[in-house]
Amino acid sequence: MNKLLIVGTVAFDAIETPFGKTDKILGGAATYIGISASFFNVKSAIVSVVGDDFPQEYLDLLTDRNIDISGIEVVKGGKTFFWSGLYHNDLNSRDTLVTELNVLADFQPKVPQDYKNAEIVMLGNLHPLVQSSVLDQMETKPKLVVLDTMNFWMDCALPELLDIIKRVDVITINDEEARQLSGEYSLVKAAARIHQMGPKYVVIKKGEHGALLFHGEEIFFAPALPLEEVFDPTGAGDTFAGGFSGFIAQSENVSFDNMKKAIIHGSNLASFSVEKFGTERMIDLGKDEVVSRLKQFKSLTQFDIEL
Amino acid sequence: MNKLLIVGTVAFDAIETPFGKTDKILGGAATYIGISASFFNVKSAIVSVVGDDFPQEYLDLLTDRNIDISGIEVVKGGKTFFWSGLYHNDLNSRDTLVTELNVLADFQPKVPQDYKNAEIVMLGNLHPLVQSSVLDQMETKPKLVVLDTMNFWMDCALPELLDIIKRVDVITINDEEARQLSGEYSLVKAAARIHQMGPKYVVIKKGEHGALLFHGEEIFFAPALPLEEVFDPTGAGDTFAGGFSGFIAQSENVSFDNMKKAIIHGSNLASFSVEKFGTERMIDLGKDEVVSRLKQFKSLTQFDIEL
């Protein structure tokens, strides 16, 4: 198997949806990515930072899933990054209520020595300079670098964002962010423009409407599984990214055909993530359930027209 | 092959999009459905009404495609139904500028004798009482009745609409209409509720986000082909319905598995329809182009995960 290096936030979230609200619970992009990738046979590590208010049980939860946490710095006397959000009735939009950067404000990522030759690097949503710093520390060129980002960095750190975009193989962003980054409304045109910025592969996430993978003239589409109810969308995109990069690391194959499978695995895992608050559903999730829902994905999309 | 009976409007449209505007051009649900179905090996007829202002060349265009127009009544001194619409910048919403019912106001549909035993009946969007009257005239029970409708009838003729919904096998509506009809936000729940109203098959059209086919617990999803540019969405839903019902009629097979293929054929044809104003693209469309784009649909959605 390939080694998977994950960088991103490990955090506290407080979430309110039409179905209820939580106190501070385990959250953060790297947390979701790591848990999702742990459904594959991979050797993975997280690079992140927390304060010493971060419970040991949350760290244990990661190590229990065979995630190397030696790259998670614990800042003495520091407070962990905290985000709080309120989802609107249709769950497609949300307001951020609180963002306390805390220890994230001065975060200097340190890649563990054992992961400076990781074949797959998953750059979760963070300041583009932090993402760049992780790539700078690699001692061998990764087979695949995947970047997740969001509109916030397009607004506040566009030059730095464009620098890191140049250096990655795959970028995953949502439809509105693809439009903002490219200045194109058509997602086909947007993907073409983003290709020109560097990434050979562009993944555009459309939430409940699925995800598109663009590679030159080739396009692949994975639907989201139609669900009776979405309970909490927090972390769905990160869970998708974790499934995508985890499957690629396990299969040691960065071809377009294999990425199609990776997109399906990512969509499959994300469909569980939204069923309960935070990481709750992913923690309880059994491999039999994962396989059973993959079968649903197959019957949802596969047809037989002879040409 | 099976016989396909189509009821719906044959009309004049005037369309304005961000890309340009038209004078009065050929339009109407039955027109789009008939042209789309003519890409299959079917025997089809349209039941509709026009005024004597309707150009012979438009009627010839239908007969040239082997569509039986003996059920299109031409009202002496009458004026043809006219609709005019303005699409907004994202092409996902539109304002109706003009609706002149004209001869449609007193339309009494008359099914040609030769089609009173049609196996497949496609009820295009019209007053539910007109749709019911067509079913009342059938002398043998059709193998499949497909209903298309819209929110307008939910607002203005709900009891009559519920009556016809009870009598059909398949209903095709868009996502917002499914929510309005069912009172459920989740499309999975909406489809379940609509099943209870009668139709064994529920097709929910999501425009650029594809279409879902529900049958009991089974779900199939067909994406819309990602296009560089949508030029004019008018008639896309009718073209979809025409491809769906035309393929079913050609294949003489009303199974769920065959409906999956029908949904793909419908989506495929609809992807052409939106590329030019009105019916222009469909009139010029070659069968080789249709097959070539079906291949794109396959590569867009088919993957190979062993389970």
XYZ file of C-alpha atoms in Angstrom, chain A residues 74-306:
233
model
C -0.302 19.814 20.971
C 0.289 23.421 22.044
C 0.708 23.794 25.808
C -1.776 26.324 27.160
C -3.243 26.731 23.683
C -6.892 26.430 22.682
C -8.068 24.205 19.843
C -9.593 25.693 16.693
C -13.366 26.090 17.138
C -16.070 26.484 14.490
C -19.773 26.849 15.013
C -22.395 26.838 12.260
C -26.137 27.016 11.777
C -27.712 25.195 8.815
C -30.818 26.577 7.166
C -33.954 24.572 6.572
C -32.929 23.058 3.232
C -29.442 22.189 4.639
C -27.900 23.547 1.440
C -26.702 26.768 3.062
C -25.338 27.688 6.445
C -24.218 30.649 8.537
C -20.935 30.554 10.395
C -21.694 31.679 13.944
C -18.212 31.467 15.486
C -14.681 30.992 14.140
C -11.966 30.965 16.796
C -8.636 30.236 15.097
C -6.753 29.857 18.405
C -3.663 27.638 17.901
C -4.323 27.519 14.170
C -3.304 31.188 13.860
C 0.410 30.378 14.220
C 0.377 26.842 12.862
C 3.721 25.709 11.382
C 3.092 22.208 10.024
C 5.784 19.582 10.634
C 5.683 16.481 8.462
C 6.871 13.377 10.387
C 10.129 12.020 8.959
C 8.452 8.715 8.096
C 5.949 10.525 5.845
C 8.341 12.766 3.911
C 8.236 10.084 1.226
C 4.448 9.544 1.262
C 3.181 8.662 -2.195
C -0.229 10.325 -1.733
C -0.634 13.759 -0.131
C -4.094 15.041 0.778
C -4.034 18.769 1.484
C -7.229 19.457 3.420
C -8.773 22.907 3.581
C -6.338 25.305 5.319
C -4.398 28.477 4.551
C -2.645 27.897 1.185
C 0.736 28.803 2.768
C 0.334 25.940 5.260
C -0.535 23.599 2.403
C 2.556 24.790 0.485
C 4.777 24.328 3.517
C 3.766 20.663 3.701
C 4.710 20.108 0.047
C 8.037 21.909 0.652
C 8.913 19.353 3.321
C 8.472 16.314 1.081
C 11.780 14.583 0.312
C 10.471 12.569 -2.634
C 7.963 13.720 -5.223
C 4.535 12.287 -4.358
C 2.688 10.233 -6.987
C -0.428 12.292 -6.364
C -1.165 15.513 -4.522
C -4.832 16.327 -3.879
C -5.899 19.815 -2.797
C -9.139 20.770 -1.113
C -9.863 24.449 -0.613
C -12.766 26.896 -0.301
C -14.019 30.328 -1.295
C -12.654 31.919 1.888
C -9.078 31.618 0.520
C -10.164 32.931 -2.891
C -11.362 36.062 -1.114
C -8.444 36.482 1.320
C -5.336 34.781 -0.088
C -5.796 34.389 -3.831
C -2.123 34.738 -4.904
C -1.023 32.135 -2.336
C -3.908 29.897 -3.374
C -2.957 30.127 -7.053
C 0.617 29.195 -6.097
C -0.417 25.967 -4.391
C -2.984 25.156 -7.113
C -0.082 25.170 -9.611
C 1.647 22.436 -7.628
C -1.124 19.849 -7.250
C -2.467 17.056 -9.451
C -6.090 17.060 -8.266
C -8.207 19.905 -6.920
C -11.570 19.321 -5.235
C -13.908 22.302 -4.863
C -17.642 22.839 -4.913
C -19.604 24.226 -7.860
C -19.900 27.795 -6.582
C -16.186 27.869 -5.750
C -15.315 26.526 -9.215
C -17.356 29.360 -10.710
C -15.695 31.941 -8.467
C -12.179 30.660 -9.131
C -12.630 30.451 -12.908
C -15.055 33.268 -13.615
C -17.050 30.815 -15.745
C -20.672 29.818 -15.057
C -20.613 26.604 -17.106
C -18.880 23.922 -15.035
C -17.368 22.446 -18.208
C -15.736 25.781 -18.990
C -14.824 26.310 -15.330
C -13.012 22.962 -15.207
C -11.132 23.780 -18.431
C -9.985 27.091 -16.949
C -8.883 25.441 -13.699
C -6.965 22.795 -15.690
C -4.943 25.696 -17.121
C -4.064 26.793 -13.578
C -2.234 23.517 -13.024
C -4.266 20.507 -11.850
C -4.624 17.723 -14.422
C -7.723 16.514 -12.568
C -10.549 18.750 -11.392
C -13.242 17.411 -9.065
C -16.317 19.617 -8.723
C -18.520 18.690 -5.779
C -22.221 19.504 -6.174
C -23.440 18.307 -2.771
C -26.760 16.488 -3.107
C -26.288 16.657 -6.888
C -23.133 14.517 -6.923
C -19.603 15.153 -8.141
C -17.887 15.598 -11.506
C -14.336 14.516 -12.352
C -12.712 16.322 -15.287
C -9.502 15.209 -16.997
C -8.843 16.966 -20.302
C -11.828 16.098 -22.493
C -12.898 13.199 -20.283
C -15.681 13.604 -17.722
C -16.960 11.209 -15.084
C -19.983 11.798 -12.895
C -20.886 10.230 -9.560
C -24.340 10.969 -8.137
C -24.976 11.497 -4.468
C -27.109 8.688 -3.129
C -30.694 9.942 -2.803
C -31.355 9.916 0.945
C -34.621 10.137 2.838
C -33.107 12.759 5.087
C -29.824 14.620 5.340
C -29.207 15.199 9.038
C -25.946 17.179 9.127
C -23.834 18.000 6.048
C -20.766 19.014 8.102
C -17.679 17.189 6.893
C -19.319 15.605 3.847
C -16.760 17.148 1.479
C -13.856 16.076 3.700
C -15.261 12.564 4.028
C -15.488 12.481 0.236
C -11.846 13.603 -0.047
C -10.780 10.996 2.515
C -12.528 8.203 0.638
C -11.047 9.418 -2.637
C -7.443 9.670 -1.413
C -7.720 6.589 0.807
C -8.861 4.402 -2.062
C -6.119 5.760 -4.348
C -3.489 5.031 -1.671
C -4.775 1.504 -1.124
C -4.916 0.687 -4.842
C -1.581 2.403 -5.684
C -3.083 3.502 -8.967
C -3.434 7.120 -10.082
C -5.039 6.450 -13.498
C -8.246 8.189 -14.591
C -10.104 4.868 -14.556
C -9.070 4.265 -10.972
C -10.048 7.806 -10.014
C -13.583 7.027 -11.211
C -13.721 4.263 -8.624
C -12.203 6.588 -6.035
C -14.962 9.155 -6.677
C -17.601 6.482 -6.137
C -15.939 5.341 -2.893
C -15.743 8.949 -1.715
C -19.404 9.606 -2.546
C -20.398 6.375 -0.850
C -18.658 7.245 2.417
C -19.964 10.825 2.331
C -23.512 9.480 2.063
C -23.106 7.947 5.538
C -21.393 10.968 7.059
C -24.476 13.193 6.647
C -26.803 10.767 8.438
C -25.821 11.821 11.971
C -24.146 14.756 13.710
C -20.423 15.244 13.169
C -18.310 12.101 12.917
C -20.837 9.981 14.844
C -22.051 7.913 11.903
C -18.542 7.288 10.536
C -17.277 6.052 13.886
C -20.023 3.428 14.108
C -19.945 2.487 10.448
C -19.320 -1.170 9.591
C -17.525 -2.403 6.470
C -20.566 -4.535 5.589
C -22.708 -1.397 5.442
C -20.135 0.243 3.187
C -20.210 -2.665 0.740
C -23.998 -2.859 0.827
C -24.326 0.814 -0.092
C -21.723 0.471 -2.849
C -24.109 -2.061 -4.378
C -26.835 0.595 -4.207
C -24.515 3.006 -6.048
C -24.051 0.402 -8.734
C -27.749 -0.245 -9.243
C -28.397 3.501 -9.077
C -26.147 4.296 -12.034
C -25.335 1.233 -14.092
C -27.305 0.490 -17.260
C -26.900 -1.723 -20.228
C -27.202 -0.056 -23.632
C -25.314 -1.847 -26.409
